[in-house]
Coordinates of C-alpha atoms and ligand atoms in Angstrom, one line a residue:
X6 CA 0.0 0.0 0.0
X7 CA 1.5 3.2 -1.1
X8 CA 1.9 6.0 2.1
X9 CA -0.3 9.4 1.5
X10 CA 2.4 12.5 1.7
X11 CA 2.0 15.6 2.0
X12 CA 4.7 18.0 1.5
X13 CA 5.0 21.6 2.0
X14 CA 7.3 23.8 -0.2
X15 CA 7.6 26.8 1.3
X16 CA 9.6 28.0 -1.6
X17 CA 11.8 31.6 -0.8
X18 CA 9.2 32.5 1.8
X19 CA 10.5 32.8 5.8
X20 CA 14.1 33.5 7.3
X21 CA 15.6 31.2 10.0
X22 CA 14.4 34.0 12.6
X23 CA 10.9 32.8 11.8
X24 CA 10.5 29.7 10.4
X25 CA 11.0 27.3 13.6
X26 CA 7.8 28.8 15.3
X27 CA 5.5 28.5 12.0
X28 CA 7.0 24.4 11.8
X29 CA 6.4 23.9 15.3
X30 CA 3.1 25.2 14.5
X31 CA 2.1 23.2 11.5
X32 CA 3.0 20.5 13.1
X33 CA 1.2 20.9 16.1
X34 CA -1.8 21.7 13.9
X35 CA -1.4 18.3 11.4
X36 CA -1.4 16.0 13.7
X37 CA -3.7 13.0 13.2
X38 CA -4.3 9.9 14.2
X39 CA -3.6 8.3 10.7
X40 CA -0.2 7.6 9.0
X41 CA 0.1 11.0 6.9
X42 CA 3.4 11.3 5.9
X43 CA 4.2 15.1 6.4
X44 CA 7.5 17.1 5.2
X45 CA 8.3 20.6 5.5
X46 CA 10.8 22.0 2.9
X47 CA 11.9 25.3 3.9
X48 CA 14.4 27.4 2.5
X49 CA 18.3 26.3 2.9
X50 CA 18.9 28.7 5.3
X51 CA 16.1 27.9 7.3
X52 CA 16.6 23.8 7.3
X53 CA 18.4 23.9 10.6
X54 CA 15.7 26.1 12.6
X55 CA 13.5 23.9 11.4
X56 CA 15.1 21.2 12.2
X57 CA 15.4 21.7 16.1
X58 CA 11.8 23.1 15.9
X59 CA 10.6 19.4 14.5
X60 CA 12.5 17.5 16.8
X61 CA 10.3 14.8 18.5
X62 CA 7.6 15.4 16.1
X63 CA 7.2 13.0 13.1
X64 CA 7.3 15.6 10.8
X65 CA 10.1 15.3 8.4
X66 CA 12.6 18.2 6.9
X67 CA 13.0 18.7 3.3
X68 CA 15.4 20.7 1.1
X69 CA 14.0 22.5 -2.1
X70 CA 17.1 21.6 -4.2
X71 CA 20.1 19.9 -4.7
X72 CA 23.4 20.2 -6.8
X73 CA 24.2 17.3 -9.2
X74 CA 27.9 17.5 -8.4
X75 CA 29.0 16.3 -4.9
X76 CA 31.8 19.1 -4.8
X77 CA 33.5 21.6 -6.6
X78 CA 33.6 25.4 -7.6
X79 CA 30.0 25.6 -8.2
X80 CA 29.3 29.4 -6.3
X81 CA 26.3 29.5 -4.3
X82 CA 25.3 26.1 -4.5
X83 CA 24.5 23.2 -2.0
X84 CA 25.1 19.1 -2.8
X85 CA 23.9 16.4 -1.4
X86 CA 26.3 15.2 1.1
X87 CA 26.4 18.5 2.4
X88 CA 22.8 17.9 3.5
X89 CA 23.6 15.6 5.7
X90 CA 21.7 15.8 9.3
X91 CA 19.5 18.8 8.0
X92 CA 17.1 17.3 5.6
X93 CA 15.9 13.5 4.8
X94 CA 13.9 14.6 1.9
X95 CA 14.8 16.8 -1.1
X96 CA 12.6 18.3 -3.9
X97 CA 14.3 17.9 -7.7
X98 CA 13.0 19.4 -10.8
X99 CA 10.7 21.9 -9.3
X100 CA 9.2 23.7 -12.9
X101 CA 10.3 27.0 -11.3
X102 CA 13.7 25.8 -11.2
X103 CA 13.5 24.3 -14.4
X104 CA 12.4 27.8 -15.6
X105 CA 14.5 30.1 -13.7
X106 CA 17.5 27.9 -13.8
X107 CA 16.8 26.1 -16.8
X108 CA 16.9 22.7 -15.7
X109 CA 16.6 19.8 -17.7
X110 CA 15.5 16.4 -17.4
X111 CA 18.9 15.3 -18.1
X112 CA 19.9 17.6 -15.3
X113 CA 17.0 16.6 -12.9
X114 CA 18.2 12.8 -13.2
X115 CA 21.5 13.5 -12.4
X116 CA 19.9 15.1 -8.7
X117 CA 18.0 12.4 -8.6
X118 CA 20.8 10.7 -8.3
X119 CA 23.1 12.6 -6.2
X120 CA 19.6 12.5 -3.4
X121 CA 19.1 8.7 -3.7
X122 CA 23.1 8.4 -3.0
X123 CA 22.9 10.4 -0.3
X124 CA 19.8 8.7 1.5
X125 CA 17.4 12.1 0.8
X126 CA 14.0 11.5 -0.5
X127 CA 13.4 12.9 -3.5
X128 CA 10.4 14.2 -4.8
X129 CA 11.0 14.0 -8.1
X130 CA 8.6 16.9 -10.5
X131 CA 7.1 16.8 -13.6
X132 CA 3.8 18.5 -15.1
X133 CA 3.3 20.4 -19.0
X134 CA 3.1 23.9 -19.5
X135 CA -0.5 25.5 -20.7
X136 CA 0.1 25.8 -24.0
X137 CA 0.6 21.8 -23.8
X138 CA -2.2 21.3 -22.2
X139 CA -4.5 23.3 -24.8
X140 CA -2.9 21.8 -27.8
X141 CA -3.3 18.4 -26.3
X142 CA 0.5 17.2 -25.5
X143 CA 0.3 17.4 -21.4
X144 CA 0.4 13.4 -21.7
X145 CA 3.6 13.5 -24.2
X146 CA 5.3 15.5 -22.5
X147 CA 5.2 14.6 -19.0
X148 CA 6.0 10.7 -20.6
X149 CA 8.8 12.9 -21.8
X150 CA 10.1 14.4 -18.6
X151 CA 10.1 11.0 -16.7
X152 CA 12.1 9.4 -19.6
X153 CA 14.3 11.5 -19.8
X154 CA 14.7 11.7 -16.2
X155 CA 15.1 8.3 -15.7
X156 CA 17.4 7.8 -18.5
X157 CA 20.2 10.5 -17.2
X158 CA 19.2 8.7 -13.5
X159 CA 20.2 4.9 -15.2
X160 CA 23.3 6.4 -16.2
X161 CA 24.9 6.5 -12.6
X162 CA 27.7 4.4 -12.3
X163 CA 27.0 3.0 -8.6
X164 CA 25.5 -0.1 -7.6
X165 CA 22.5 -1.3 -9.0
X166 CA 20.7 2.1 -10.3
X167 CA 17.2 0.8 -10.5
X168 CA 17.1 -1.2 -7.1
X169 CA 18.6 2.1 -5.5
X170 CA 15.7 4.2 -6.8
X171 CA 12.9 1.0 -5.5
X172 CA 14.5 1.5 -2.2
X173 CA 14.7 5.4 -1.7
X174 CA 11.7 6.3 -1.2
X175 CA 11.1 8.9 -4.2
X176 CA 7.8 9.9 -5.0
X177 CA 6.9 11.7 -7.7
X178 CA 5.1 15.5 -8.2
X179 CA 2.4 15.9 -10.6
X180 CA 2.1 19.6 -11.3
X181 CA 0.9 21.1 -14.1
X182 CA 2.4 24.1 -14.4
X183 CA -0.4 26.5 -15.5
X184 CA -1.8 25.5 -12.3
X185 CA 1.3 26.4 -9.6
X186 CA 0.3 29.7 -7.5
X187 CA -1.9 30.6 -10.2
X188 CA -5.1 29.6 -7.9
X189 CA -5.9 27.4 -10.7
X190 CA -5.9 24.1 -9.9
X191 CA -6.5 20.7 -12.6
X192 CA -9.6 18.7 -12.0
X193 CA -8.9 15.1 -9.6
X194 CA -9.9 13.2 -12.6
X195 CA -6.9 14.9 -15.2
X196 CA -4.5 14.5 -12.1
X197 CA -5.7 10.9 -11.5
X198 CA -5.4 11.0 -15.6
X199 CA -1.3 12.3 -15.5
X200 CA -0.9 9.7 -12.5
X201 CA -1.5 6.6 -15.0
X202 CA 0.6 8.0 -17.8
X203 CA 3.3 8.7 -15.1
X204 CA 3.3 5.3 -13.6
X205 CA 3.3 3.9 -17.1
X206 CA 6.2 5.6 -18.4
X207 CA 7.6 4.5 -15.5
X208 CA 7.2 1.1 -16.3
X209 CA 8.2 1.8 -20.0
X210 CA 11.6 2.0 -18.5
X211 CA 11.8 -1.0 -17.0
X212 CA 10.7 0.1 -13.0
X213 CA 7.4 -2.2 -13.4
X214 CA 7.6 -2.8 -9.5
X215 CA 8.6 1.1 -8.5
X216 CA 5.8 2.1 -11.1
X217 CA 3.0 0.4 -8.8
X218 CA 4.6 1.5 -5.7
X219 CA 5.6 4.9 -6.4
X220 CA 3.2 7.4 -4.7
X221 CA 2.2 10.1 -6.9
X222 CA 1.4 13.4 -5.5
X223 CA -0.4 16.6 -6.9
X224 CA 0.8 19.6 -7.1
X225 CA -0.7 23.2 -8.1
X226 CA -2.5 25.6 -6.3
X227 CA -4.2 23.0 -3.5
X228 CA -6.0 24.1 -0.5
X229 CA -8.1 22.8 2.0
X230 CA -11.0 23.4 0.2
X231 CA -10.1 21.3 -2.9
X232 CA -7.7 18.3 -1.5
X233 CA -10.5 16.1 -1.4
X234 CA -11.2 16.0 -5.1
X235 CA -7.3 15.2 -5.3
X236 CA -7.1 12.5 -2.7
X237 CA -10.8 11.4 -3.5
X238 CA -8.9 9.3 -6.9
X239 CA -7.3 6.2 -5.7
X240 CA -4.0 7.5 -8.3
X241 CA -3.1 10.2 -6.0
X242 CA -1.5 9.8 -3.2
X243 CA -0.9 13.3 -1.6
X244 CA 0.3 16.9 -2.6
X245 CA 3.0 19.1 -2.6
X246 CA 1.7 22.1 -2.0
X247 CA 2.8 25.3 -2.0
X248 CA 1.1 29.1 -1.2
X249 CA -1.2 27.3 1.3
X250 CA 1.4 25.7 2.9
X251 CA 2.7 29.1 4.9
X252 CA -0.7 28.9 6.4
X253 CA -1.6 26.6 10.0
X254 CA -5.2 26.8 9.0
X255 CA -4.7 25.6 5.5
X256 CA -2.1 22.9 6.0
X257 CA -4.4 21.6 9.1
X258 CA -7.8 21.2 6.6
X259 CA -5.4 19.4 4.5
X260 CA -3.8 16.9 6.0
X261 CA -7.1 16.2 8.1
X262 CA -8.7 15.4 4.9
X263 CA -5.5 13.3 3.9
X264 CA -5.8 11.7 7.3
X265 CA -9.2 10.5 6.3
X266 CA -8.0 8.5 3.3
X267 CA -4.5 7.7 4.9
X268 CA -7.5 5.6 7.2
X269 CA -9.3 4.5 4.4
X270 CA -6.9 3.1 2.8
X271 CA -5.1 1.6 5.3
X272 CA -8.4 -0.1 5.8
X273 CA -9.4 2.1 9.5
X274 CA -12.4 3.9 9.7
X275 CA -12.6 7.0 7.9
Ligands
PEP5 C1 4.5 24.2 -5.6 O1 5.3 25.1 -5.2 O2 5.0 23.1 -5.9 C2 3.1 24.5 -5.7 C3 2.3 23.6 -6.1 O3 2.7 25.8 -5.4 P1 1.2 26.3 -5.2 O4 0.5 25.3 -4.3 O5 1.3 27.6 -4.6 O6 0.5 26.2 -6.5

């Protein structure tokens, strides 16, 4: 049975003055008597205050990006090992990184990589542009992204590649990007859609098991008020949200509603 996860990405909001007490507060706020996995990815600089501040609680630390080098004169930036002790999970291929930075899938594999060597958790993104959407290429392209990703990931020259990913943990993002702090958000029934093509181009490659197991996870303008039309398909596993994630009140309507299918599905009440 695949875990329900849901991820905030707090994105270049909060500074390590404040962003302990608003953690401390989600997760006072999430908790639930149902196994939601919950992750808080604040900015680098914050990863440490948010750290002490989730201490004893079960929710996890995140990182919002990760070099695909392990070392060298790369100014500015952070790899994986360096990581270490401050975050179990990582986001790759976030679509605003791929726009602002101009990452690739080729690129994206290769921190795939560098998290799944390093223990992280990656939460691997994908989702078309609007333009794809309305001419009818969302499914192409996001088969595209995940190819590609896991072509430049099969490339790594440690151990056995594929049985490394099984075993990390990764889950993947679904997130359209028309829909990402837009307050747009796609309907459950294209996410659930995007899910199937994702776990099939999974399987194209070869991952036949990690395609089944692999939760996917929505992403794009979610709220409390729409989570259940996400979480109501049986595809979707969770969200990575965003916007609403700054927010107590929002993050606590969500992942009570995720609690309620985390119980479902584990077969609880609920
Ligand atoms: C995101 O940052 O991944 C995201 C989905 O943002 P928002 O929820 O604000 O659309």
């Amino acid at each position: 049975m695949r875990p329900v996860v849901i991820a905030a990405n707090w994105k270049m909001h909060t500074t390590p003055a404040d962003a302990g007490e608003l953690a401390a507060t989600i997760a006072a706020r999430t908790r639930v008597d149902a196994p939601v996995t919950r992750v808080i990815c604040p900015p680098y600089v914050c990863l440490a205050a948010v750290g002490a501040a989730l201490a004893g609680t079960a929710v996890a630390v995140g990182a919002q990006n990760v070099h695909h080098e392990l070392t060298g004169a790369y100014t500015g930036e952070i790899s994986a090992p360096m990581l270490a002790g401050l975050a179990s999970w990582v986001i790759v291929g976030h679509s605003e990184r791929r726009r602002d930075a101009g990452e690739t899938d080729e690129l994206v594999g290769r921190k795939l990589r560098r998290a799944v060597e390093a223990g992280l958790r990656p939460i691997v993104c994908v989702g078309e542009q609007l333009v794809e959407r309305e001419t009818g290429q969302a499914e192409a392209v996001v088969r595209g992204q995940i190819h590609g990703i896991l072509t430049a990931f099969g490339d790594a020259t440690f151990g056995d590649a594929a049985a490394d990913l099984d075993e990390s943990g990764a889950v993947i993002a679904y997130e359209p990007v028309w829909a990402i702090g837009t307050g747009r958000n796609a309907t459950g029934a294209d996410a659930a859609t995007m899910a199937g093509v994702i776990r099939a181009a999974i399987a194209a490659t070869g991952l036949v098991d990690l395609a089944a197991a692999i939760p996917v996870l929505y992403g794009g303008s979610v709220t409390a008020g729409n989570i259940g039309e996400f979480l109501a398909e049986p595809a979707i596993d969770g969200a990575l949200v965003g916007g609403a994630s700054l927010k107590p009140d929002e993050m606590a309507g969500i992942v009570a509603r995720a609690g309620l299918t985390a119980a479902a599905r584990s077969g609880g009440a609920g």
